[in-house]
Short mmCIF file of C-alpha atoms in Angstrom, two decimals:
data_model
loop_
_atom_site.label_atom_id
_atom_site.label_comp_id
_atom_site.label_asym_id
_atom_site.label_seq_id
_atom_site.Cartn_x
_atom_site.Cartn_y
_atom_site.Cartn_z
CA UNK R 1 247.37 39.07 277.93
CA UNK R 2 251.40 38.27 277.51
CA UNK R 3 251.88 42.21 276.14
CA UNK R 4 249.82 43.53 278.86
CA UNK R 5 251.83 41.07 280.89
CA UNK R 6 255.38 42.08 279.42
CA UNK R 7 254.50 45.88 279.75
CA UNK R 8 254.34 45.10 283.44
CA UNK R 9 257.58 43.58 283.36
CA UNK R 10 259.09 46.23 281.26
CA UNK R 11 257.53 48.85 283.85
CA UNK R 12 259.14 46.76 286.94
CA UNK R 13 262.25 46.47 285.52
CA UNK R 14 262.11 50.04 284.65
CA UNK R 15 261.35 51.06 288.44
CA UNK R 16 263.50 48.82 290.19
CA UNK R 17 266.93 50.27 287.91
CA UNK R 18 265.46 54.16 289.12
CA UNK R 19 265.07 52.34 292.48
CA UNK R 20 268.84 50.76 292.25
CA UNK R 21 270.21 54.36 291.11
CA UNK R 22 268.79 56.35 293.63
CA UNK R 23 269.84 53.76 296.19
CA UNK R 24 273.02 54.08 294.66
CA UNK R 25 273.12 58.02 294.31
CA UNK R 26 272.07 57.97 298.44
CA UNK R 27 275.21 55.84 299.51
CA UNK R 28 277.49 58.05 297.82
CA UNK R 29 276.09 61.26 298.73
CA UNK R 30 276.93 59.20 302.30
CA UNK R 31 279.94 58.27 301.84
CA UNK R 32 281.09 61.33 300.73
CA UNK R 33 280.03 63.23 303.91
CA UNK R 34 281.35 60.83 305.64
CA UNK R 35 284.82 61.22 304.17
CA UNK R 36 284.59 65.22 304.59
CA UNK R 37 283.91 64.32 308.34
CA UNK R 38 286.97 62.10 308.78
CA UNK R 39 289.11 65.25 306.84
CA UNK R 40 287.37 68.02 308.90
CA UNK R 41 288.10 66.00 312.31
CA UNK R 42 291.70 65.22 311.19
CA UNK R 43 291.94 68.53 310.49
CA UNK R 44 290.63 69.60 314.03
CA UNK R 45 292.33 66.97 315.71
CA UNK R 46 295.71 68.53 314.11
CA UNK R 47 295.19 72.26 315.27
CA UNK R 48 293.92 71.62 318.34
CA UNK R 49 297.79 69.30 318.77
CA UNK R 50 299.60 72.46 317.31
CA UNK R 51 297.22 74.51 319.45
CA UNK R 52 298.86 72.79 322.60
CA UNK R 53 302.40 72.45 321.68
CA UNK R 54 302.51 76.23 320.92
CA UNK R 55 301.00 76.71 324.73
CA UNK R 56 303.33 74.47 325.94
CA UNK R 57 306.58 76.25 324.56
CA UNK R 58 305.30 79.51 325.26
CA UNK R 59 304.93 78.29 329.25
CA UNK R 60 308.05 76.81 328.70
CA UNK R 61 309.45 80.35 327.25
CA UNK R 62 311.24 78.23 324.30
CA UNK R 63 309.22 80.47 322.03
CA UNK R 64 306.75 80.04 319.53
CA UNK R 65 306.71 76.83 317.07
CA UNK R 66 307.08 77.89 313.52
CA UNK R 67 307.50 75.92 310.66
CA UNK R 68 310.91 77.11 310.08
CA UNK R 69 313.66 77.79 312.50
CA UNK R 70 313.99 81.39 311.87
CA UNK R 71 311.06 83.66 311.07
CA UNK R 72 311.36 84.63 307.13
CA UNK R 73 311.51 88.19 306.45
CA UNK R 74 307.92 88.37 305.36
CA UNK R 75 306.77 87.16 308.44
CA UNK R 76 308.13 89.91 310.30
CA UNK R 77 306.85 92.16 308.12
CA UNK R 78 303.67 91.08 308.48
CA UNK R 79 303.77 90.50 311.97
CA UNK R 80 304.48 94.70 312.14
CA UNK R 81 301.46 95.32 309.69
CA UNK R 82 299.22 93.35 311.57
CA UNK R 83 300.86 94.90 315.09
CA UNK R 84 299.99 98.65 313.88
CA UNK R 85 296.90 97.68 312.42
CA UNK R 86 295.89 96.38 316.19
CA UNK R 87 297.22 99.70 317.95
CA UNK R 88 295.22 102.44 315.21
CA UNK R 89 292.24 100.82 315.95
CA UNK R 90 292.50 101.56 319.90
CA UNK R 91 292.77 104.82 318.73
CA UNK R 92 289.05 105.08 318.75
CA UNK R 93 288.92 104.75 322.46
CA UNK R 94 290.92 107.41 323.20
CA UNK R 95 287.38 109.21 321.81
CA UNK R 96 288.99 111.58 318.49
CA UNK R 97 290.67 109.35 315.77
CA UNK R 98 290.75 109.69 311.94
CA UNK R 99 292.11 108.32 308.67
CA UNK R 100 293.69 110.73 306.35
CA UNK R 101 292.50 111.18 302.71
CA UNK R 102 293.00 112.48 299.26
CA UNK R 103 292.04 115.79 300.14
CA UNK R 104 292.23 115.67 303.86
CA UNK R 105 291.11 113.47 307.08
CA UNK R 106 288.06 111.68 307.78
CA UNK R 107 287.81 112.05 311.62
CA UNK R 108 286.08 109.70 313.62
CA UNK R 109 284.19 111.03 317.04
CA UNK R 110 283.67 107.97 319.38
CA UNK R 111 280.83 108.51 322.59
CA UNK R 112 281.21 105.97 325.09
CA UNK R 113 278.73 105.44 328.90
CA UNK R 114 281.72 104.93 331.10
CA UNK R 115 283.03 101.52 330.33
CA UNK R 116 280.46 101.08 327.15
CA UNK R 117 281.09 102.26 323.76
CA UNK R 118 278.32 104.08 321.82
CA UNK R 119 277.90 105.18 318.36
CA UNK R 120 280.99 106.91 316.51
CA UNK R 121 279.82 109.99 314.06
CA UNK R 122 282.15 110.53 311.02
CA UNK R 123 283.05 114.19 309.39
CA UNK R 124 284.96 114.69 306.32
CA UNK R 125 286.77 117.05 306.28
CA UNK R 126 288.65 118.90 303.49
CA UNK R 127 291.75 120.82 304.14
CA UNK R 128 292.38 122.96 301.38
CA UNK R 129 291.75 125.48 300.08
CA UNK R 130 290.43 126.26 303.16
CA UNK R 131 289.27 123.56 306.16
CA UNK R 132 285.89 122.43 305.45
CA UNK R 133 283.44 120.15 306.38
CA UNK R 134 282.22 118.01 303.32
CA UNK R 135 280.29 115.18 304.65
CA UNK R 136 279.27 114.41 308.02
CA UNK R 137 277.25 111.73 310.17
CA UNK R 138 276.31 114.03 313.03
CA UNK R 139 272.65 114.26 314.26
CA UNK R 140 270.69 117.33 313.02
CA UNK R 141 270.02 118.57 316.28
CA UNK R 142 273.13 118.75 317.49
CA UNK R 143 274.59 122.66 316.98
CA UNK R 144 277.61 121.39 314.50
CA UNK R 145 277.42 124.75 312.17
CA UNK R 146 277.42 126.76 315.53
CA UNK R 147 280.48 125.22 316.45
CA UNK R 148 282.34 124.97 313.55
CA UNK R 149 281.73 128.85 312.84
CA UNK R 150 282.86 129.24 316.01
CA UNK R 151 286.53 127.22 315.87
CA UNK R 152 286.65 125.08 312.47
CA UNK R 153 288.39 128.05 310.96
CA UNK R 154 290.88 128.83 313.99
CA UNK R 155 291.62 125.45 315.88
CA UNK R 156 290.39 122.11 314.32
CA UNK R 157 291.25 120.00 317.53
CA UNK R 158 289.13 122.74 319.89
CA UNK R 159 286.91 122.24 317.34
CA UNK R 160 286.88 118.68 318.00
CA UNK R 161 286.46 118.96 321.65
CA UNK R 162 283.45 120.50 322.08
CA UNK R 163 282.02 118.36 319.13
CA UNK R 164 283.25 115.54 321.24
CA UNK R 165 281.46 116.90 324.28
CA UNK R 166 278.53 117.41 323.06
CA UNK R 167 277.98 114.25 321.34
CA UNK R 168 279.13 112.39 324.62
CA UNK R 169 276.85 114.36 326.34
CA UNK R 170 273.82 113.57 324.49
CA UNK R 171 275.05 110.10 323.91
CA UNK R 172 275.29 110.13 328.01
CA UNK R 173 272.10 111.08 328.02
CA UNK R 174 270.32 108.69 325.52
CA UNK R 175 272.23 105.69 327.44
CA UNK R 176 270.74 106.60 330.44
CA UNK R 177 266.67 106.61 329.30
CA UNK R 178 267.27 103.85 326.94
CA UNK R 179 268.42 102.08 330.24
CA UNK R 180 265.56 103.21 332.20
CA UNK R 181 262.62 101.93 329.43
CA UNK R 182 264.42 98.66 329.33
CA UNK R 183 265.62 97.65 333.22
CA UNK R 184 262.63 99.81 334.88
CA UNK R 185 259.98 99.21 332.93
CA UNK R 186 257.71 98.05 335.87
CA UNK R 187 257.78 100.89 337.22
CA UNK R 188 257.58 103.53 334.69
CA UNK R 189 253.80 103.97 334.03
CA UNK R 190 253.31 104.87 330.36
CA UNK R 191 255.86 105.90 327.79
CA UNK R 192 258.79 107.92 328.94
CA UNK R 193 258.57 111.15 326.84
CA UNK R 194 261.65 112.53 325.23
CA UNK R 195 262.73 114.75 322.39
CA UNK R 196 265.41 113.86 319.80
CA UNK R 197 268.09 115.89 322.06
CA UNK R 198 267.50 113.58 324.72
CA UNK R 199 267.48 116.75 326.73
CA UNK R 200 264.12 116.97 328.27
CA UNK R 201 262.42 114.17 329.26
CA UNK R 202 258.96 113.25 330.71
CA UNK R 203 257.72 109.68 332.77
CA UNK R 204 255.81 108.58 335.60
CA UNK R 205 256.76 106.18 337.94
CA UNK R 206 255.50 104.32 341.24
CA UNK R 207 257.62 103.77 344.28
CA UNK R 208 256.36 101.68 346.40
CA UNK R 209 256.57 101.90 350.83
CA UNK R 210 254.30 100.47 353.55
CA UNK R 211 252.55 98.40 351.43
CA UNK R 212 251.53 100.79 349.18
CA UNK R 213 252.31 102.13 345.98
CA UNK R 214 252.59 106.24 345.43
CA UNK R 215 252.80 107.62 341.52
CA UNK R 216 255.13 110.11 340.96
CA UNK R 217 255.30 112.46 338.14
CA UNK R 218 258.90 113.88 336.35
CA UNK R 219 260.11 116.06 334.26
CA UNK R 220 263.71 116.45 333.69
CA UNK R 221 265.05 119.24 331.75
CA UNK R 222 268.96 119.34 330.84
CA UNK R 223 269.84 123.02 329.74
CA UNK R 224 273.99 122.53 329.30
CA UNK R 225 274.14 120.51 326.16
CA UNK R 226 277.56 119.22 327.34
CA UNK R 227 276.52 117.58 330.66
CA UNK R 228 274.48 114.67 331.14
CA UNK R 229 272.74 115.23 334.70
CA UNK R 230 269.81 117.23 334.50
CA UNK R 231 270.01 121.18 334.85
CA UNK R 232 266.49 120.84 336.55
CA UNK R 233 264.07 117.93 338.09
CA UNK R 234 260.91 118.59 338.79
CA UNK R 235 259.20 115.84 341.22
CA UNK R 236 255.28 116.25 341.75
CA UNK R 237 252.91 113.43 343.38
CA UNK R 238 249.48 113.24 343.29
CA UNK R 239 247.58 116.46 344.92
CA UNK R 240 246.01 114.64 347.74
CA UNK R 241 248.95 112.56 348.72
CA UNK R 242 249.94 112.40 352.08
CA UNK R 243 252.94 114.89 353.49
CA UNK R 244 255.97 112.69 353.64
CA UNK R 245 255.32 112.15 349.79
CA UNK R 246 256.14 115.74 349.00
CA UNK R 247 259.38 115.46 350.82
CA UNK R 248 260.01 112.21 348.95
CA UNK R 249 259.14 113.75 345.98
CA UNK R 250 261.96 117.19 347.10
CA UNK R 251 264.41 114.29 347.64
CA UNK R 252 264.09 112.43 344.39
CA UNK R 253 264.32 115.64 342.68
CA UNK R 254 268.04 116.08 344.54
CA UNK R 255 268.60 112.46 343.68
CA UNK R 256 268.29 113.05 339.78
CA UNK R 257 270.25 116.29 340.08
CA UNK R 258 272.93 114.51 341.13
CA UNK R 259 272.89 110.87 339.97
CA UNK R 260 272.19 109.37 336.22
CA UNK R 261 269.10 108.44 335.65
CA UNK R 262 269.18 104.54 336.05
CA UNK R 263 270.89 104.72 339.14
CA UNK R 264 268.96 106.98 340.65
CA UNK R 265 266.41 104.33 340.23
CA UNK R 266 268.54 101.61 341.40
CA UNK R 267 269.14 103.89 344.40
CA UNK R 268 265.21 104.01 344.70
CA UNK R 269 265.05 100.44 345.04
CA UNK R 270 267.42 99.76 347.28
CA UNK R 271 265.71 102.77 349.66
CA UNK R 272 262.47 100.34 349.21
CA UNK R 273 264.06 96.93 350.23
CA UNK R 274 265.89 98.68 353.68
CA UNK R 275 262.20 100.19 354.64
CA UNK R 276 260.74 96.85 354.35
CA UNK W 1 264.71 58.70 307.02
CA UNK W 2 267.25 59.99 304.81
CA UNK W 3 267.37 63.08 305.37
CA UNK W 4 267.68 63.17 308.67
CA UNK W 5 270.70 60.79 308.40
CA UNK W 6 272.11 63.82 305.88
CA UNK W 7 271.13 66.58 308.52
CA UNK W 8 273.19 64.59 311.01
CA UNK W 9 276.63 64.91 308.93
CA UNK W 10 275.47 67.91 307.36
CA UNK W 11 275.50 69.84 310.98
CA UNK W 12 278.70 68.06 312.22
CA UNK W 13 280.55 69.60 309.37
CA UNK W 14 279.01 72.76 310.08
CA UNK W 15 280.40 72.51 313.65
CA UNK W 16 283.74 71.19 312.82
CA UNK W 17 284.03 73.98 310.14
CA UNK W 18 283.10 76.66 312.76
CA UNK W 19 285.77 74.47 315.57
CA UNK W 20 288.43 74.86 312.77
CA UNK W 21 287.91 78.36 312.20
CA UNK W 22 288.28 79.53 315.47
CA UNK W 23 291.70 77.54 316.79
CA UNK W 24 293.38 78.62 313.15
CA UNK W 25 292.12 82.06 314.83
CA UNK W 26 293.51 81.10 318.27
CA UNK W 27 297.02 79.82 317.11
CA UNK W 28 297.32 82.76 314.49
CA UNK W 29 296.50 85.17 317.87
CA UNK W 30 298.45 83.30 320.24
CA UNK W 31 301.29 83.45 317.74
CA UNK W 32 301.20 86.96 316.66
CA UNK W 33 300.59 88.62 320.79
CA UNK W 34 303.62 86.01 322.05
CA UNK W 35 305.90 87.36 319.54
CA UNK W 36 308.12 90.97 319.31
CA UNK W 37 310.49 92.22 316.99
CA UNK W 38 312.44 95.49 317.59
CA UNK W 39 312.13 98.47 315.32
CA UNK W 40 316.23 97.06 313.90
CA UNK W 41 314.73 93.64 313.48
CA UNK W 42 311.83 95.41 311.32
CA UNK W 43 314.13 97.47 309.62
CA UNK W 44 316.78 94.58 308.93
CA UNK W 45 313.77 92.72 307.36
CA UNK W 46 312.80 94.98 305.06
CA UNK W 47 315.91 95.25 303.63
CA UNK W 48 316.17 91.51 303.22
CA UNK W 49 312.63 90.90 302.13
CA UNK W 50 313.72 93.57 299.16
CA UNK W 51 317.14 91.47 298.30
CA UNK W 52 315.17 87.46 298.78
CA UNK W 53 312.65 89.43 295.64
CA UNK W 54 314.74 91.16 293.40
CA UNK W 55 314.28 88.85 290.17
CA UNK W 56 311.56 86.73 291.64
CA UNK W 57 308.39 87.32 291.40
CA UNK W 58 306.82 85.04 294.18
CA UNK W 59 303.42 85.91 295.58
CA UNK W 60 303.12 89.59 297.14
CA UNK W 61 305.30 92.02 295.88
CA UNK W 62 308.12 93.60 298.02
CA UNK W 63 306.88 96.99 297.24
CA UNK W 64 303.57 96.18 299.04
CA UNK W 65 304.36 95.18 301.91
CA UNK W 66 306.69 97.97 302.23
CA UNK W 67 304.19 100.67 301.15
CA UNK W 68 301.86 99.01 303.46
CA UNK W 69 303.97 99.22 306.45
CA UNK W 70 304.94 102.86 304.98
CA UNK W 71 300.92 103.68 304.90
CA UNK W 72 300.13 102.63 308.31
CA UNK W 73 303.33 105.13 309.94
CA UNK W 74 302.14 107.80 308.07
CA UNK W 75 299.00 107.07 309.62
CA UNK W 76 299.93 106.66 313.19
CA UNK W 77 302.29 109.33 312.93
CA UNK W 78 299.55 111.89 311.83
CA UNK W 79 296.89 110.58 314.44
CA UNK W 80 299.96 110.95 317.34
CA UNK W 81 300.92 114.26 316.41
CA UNK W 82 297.17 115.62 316.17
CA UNK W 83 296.09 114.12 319.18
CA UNK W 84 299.05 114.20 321.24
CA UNK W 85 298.86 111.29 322.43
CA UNK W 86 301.93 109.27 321.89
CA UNK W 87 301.77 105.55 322.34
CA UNK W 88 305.09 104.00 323.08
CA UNK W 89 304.28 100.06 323.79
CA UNK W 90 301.25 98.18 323.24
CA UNK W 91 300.83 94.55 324.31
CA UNK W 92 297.52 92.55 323.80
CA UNK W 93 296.67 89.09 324.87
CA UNK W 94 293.43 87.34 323.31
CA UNK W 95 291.84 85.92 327.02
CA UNK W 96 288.76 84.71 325.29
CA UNK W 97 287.22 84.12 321.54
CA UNK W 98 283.91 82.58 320.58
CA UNK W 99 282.27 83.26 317.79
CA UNK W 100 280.84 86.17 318.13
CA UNK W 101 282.88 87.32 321.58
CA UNK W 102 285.98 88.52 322.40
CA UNK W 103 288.00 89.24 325.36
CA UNK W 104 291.40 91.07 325.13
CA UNK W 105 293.55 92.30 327.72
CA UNK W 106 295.49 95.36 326.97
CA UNK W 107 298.72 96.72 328.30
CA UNK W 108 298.94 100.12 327.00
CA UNK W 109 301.97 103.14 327.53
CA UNK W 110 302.48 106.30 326.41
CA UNK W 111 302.15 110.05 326.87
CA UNK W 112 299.72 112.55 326.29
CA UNK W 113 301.95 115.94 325.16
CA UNK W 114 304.06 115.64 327.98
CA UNK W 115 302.64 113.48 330.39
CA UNK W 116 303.45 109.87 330.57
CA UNK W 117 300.60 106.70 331.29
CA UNK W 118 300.56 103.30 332.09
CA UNK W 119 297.17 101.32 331.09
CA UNK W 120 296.03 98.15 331.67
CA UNK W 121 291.91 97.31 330.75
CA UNK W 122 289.97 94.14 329.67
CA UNK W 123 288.07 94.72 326.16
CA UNK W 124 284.69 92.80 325.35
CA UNK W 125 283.83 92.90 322.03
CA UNK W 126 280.66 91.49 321.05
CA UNK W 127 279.46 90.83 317.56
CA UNK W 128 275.41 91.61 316.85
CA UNK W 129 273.60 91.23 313.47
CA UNK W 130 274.36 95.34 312.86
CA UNK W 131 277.47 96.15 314.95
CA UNK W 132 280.16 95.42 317.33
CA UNK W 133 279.85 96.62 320.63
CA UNK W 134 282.90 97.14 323.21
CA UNK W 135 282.95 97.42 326.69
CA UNK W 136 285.81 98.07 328.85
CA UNK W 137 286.50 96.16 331.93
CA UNK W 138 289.22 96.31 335.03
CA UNK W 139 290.63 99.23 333.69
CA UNK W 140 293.53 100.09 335.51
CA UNK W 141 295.80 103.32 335.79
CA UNK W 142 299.33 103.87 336.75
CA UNK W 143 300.57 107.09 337.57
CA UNK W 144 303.86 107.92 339.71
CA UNK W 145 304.66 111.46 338.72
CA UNK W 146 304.05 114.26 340.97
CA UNK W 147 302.16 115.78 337.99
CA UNK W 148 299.26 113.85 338.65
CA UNK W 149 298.60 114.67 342.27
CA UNK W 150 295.96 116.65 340.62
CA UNK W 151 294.30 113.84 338.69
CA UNK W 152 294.30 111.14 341.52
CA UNK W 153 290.92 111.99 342.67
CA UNK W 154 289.94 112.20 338.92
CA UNK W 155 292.00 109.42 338.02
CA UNK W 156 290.17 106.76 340.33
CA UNK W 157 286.70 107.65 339.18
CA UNK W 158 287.17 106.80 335.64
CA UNK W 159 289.05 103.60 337.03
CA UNK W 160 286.05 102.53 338.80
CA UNK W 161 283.44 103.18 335.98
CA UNK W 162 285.96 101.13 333.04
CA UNK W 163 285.78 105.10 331.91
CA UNK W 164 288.81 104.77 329.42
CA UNK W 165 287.27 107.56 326.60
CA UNK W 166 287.14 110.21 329.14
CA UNK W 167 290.18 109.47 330.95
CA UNK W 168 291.88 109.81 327.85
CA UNK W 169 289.67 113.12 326.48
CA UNK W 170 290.05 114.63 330.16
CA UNK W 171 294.45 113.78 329.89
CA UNK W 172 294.60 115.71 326.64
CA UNK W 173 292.59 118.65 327.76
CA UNK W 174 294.58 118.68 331.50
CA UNK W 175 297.88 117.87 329.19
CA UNK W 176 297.71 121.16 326.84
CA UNK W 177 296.92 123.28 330.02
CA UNK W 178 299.69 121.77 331.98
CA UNK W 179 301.79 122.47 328.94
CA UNK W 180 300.43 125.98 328.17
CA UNK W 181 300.67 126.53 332.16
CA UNK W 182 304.31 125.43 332.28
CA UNK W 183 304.93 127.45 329.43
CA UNK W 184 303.59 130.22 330.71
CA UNK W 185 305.50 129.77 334.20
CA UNK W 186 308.83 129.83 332.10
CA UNK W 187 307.72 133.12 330.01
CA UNK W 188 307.14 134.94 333.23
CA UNK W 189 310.01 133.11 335.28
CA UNK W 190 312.33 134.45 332.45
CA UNK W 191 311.01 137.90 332.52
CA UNK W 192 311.61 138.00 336.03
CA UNK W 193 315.18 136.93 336.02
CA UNK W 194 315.79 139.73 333.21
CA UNK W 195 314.25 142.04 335.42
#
């Protein structure tokens, strides 16, 4: 009975200290966020002050607020590292940049879709004893050994000309299905077909007019590795379409002859919304 | 119950880290793109950085900075002369900066060989889980010389499209032939006069 009875007691006491420790432990793992919150706010509340003075005096052209009167040395310094840092790396949208090495340059090839940057391929390239290429990230099917036997040797920067045109071109030309799979993929029926040169490509697709809906069948092949509008469109419907179809079918072909490939779709749909 | 009382603080100092982060960015921007020294003010500096450390040894090391600054000319200077394209004055100004998005305007001049430009464009930058992605906007191109009367047609297109890679790749092509043209001009125009 009364050991029993103090065991209990012992057992209580026991649980209520753990109790009283982990209530404990709790308020200070509080309070201590809640001091970090007060220092990250003051902290926040202090920029965001220095933030609006330095607005201020630059509206007010009475220059920048620094901690000192006169920028130290090492400040300007650093401001002219950081300012040349800034302009080399624009130098890869001028499309042909590089960084120089031990034994020569790593050039950098950038692609772009009119305003939008692609991928960038690297090359490696050794200068002595003779101009080499050691290590490159160019796509296998893209004729690089062609062209470098062709000008490496004589002019590096033709060299890097045509390399650039030819990666732009197929770059062009990758933009422009990956853009019709992903904003026309209602009406392209099936998978668009196309090989790793992105230079001849296969899909079907509906165009609808007088409330109906026609399938059409393409296949565009783009013989001049450097240009991105197809070389040759062939447009067929089905073989028991009605007439205007096959002149639809003539004009589409024109249409991606001469425009790329998504907007020669978004020129499709507008044709569809002024018929109806 | 706790825990959510944790969470609460717990993702407040998340966001106030994140806030924090980004206006350091913004003043450190704003500070840097409002500022200019001339080439004599750099050159003044180094030579006064190199006198404040000679004895002291305080944090970076004169040397670095200077073989830094020497570094990134070399660079610049091979990268102009290969290229030809010869920047002259660069101004940026940071329009917008989130987290993972950037907008800069650019004011960019220069010449390619022998023919001068006048740039202005809008760069996005966006930041994914495997890349950064830019896109050019309002690009802009100003061109007085007769030289270009050529290019205007050319010139506009690119303008319209934000196509700032192959204005620049089509420049440096029309550049050498211009050059190798005008040389060619003055090889025969002498030849005739010696005739």
């Amino acid at each position: 009975g009364v050991l029993a009875h103090l065991e209990r007691l012992e057992a209580q006491a026991r649980e209520s200290a753990l109790k009283q420790e982990e209530k404990e432990q709790q308020e200070q793992k509080l309070a201590g966020l809640k001091a970090r919150v007060q220092e990250l706010r003051a902290r926040r509340d202090e920029l965001r002050a220095k933030l609006e003075r330095q607005q201020k005096g630059i509206l007010e052209k009475e220059g920048v607020e620094t901690d000192a009167e006169q920028p130290s040395a090492r400040a300007v310094l650093e401001w002219k590292i950081r300012s040349m840092k800034d302009l080399l790396q624009l130098f890869y949208l001028t499309g042909i940049s590089g960084k120089l090495t031990k034994r020569g340059v790593c050039f950098c090839i950038s692609t772009a879709y009119e305003g939008t940057y692609l991928h960038s391929y690297y090359l490696d390239v050794l200068t002595k004893p003779e101009v080499q290429i050691q290590r490159h990230s160019v796509p296998t099917f893209i004729p690089l050994e062609q062209i470098a036997r062709k000008h490496l040797q004589t002019d590096i920067r033709r060299f890097l000309a045509v390399l650039s045109d030819h990666l732009n071109a197929y770059a062009g030309r990758r933009y422009q299905a990956d853009q019709l799979q992903e904003r026309f993929s209602d009406r392209l029926e099936g998978t668009l077909q196309r090989n790793s040169l992105c230079n001849l490509l296969v899909f079907h697709y509906n165009i609808s007019g007088h409330s109906r809906s026609f399938l059409f069948s393409a296949k565009l092949l783009y013989s001049d590795l450097c240009c991105s509008l197809p070389t040759e469109a062939i447009v067929s419907c089905t073989p028991n379409a009605p007439g205007e179809l096959a002149e639809m079918a003539a004009a589409h072909s024109e249409t991606f002859r001469r425009l790329a490939l998504h907007k020669a779709f978004d020129s499709f749909s507008k044709a569809e919304v002024t018929q109806d | 119950m706790e825990n959510n009382v944790y969470k609460v603080y717990e993702d407040e100092i998340q966001l106030l880290e994140e806030e924090i982060k980004l206006l350091a960015g913004k003043y450190d921007d704003l500070k840097q793109e409002s500022t200019f020294y001339s080439d004599e003010e750099i050159l003044t500096s180094i030579k006064l950085f190199q006198k404040e450390f000679q004895g002291e040894s305080k944090g970076e090391c004169p040397s670095d900075l200077k073989a830094q600054l020497e570094s990134l000319e070399r660079e610049m200077s091979f990268l102009m002369k290969f290229t030809g394209i010869h920047f002259t004055s660069h101004s940026k100004k940071t329009l917008e900066k989130h987290e993972n998005r950037t907008v800069q305007k650019h004011r960019l001049s220069g010449n390619c060989h022998s023919l001068p430009f006048q740039l202005e464009f809008q760069l996005l930058e966006t930041q994914s889980k495997e890349n950064v992605s830019a896109v050019i906007t309002d690009f802009n191109v100003k061109m007085e010389s007769e030289e270009y009367s050529d290019l205007s047609k050319f010139v506009s297109s690119t303008e319209k499209h934000g196509n700032l890679l192959l204005f620049f790749r089509s420049l440096s092509s029309y550049a050498e032939w211009y050059e190798h043209r005008r040389c060619t001009f003055l090889h025969f125009k002498v030849l005739f006069i010696e005739l």
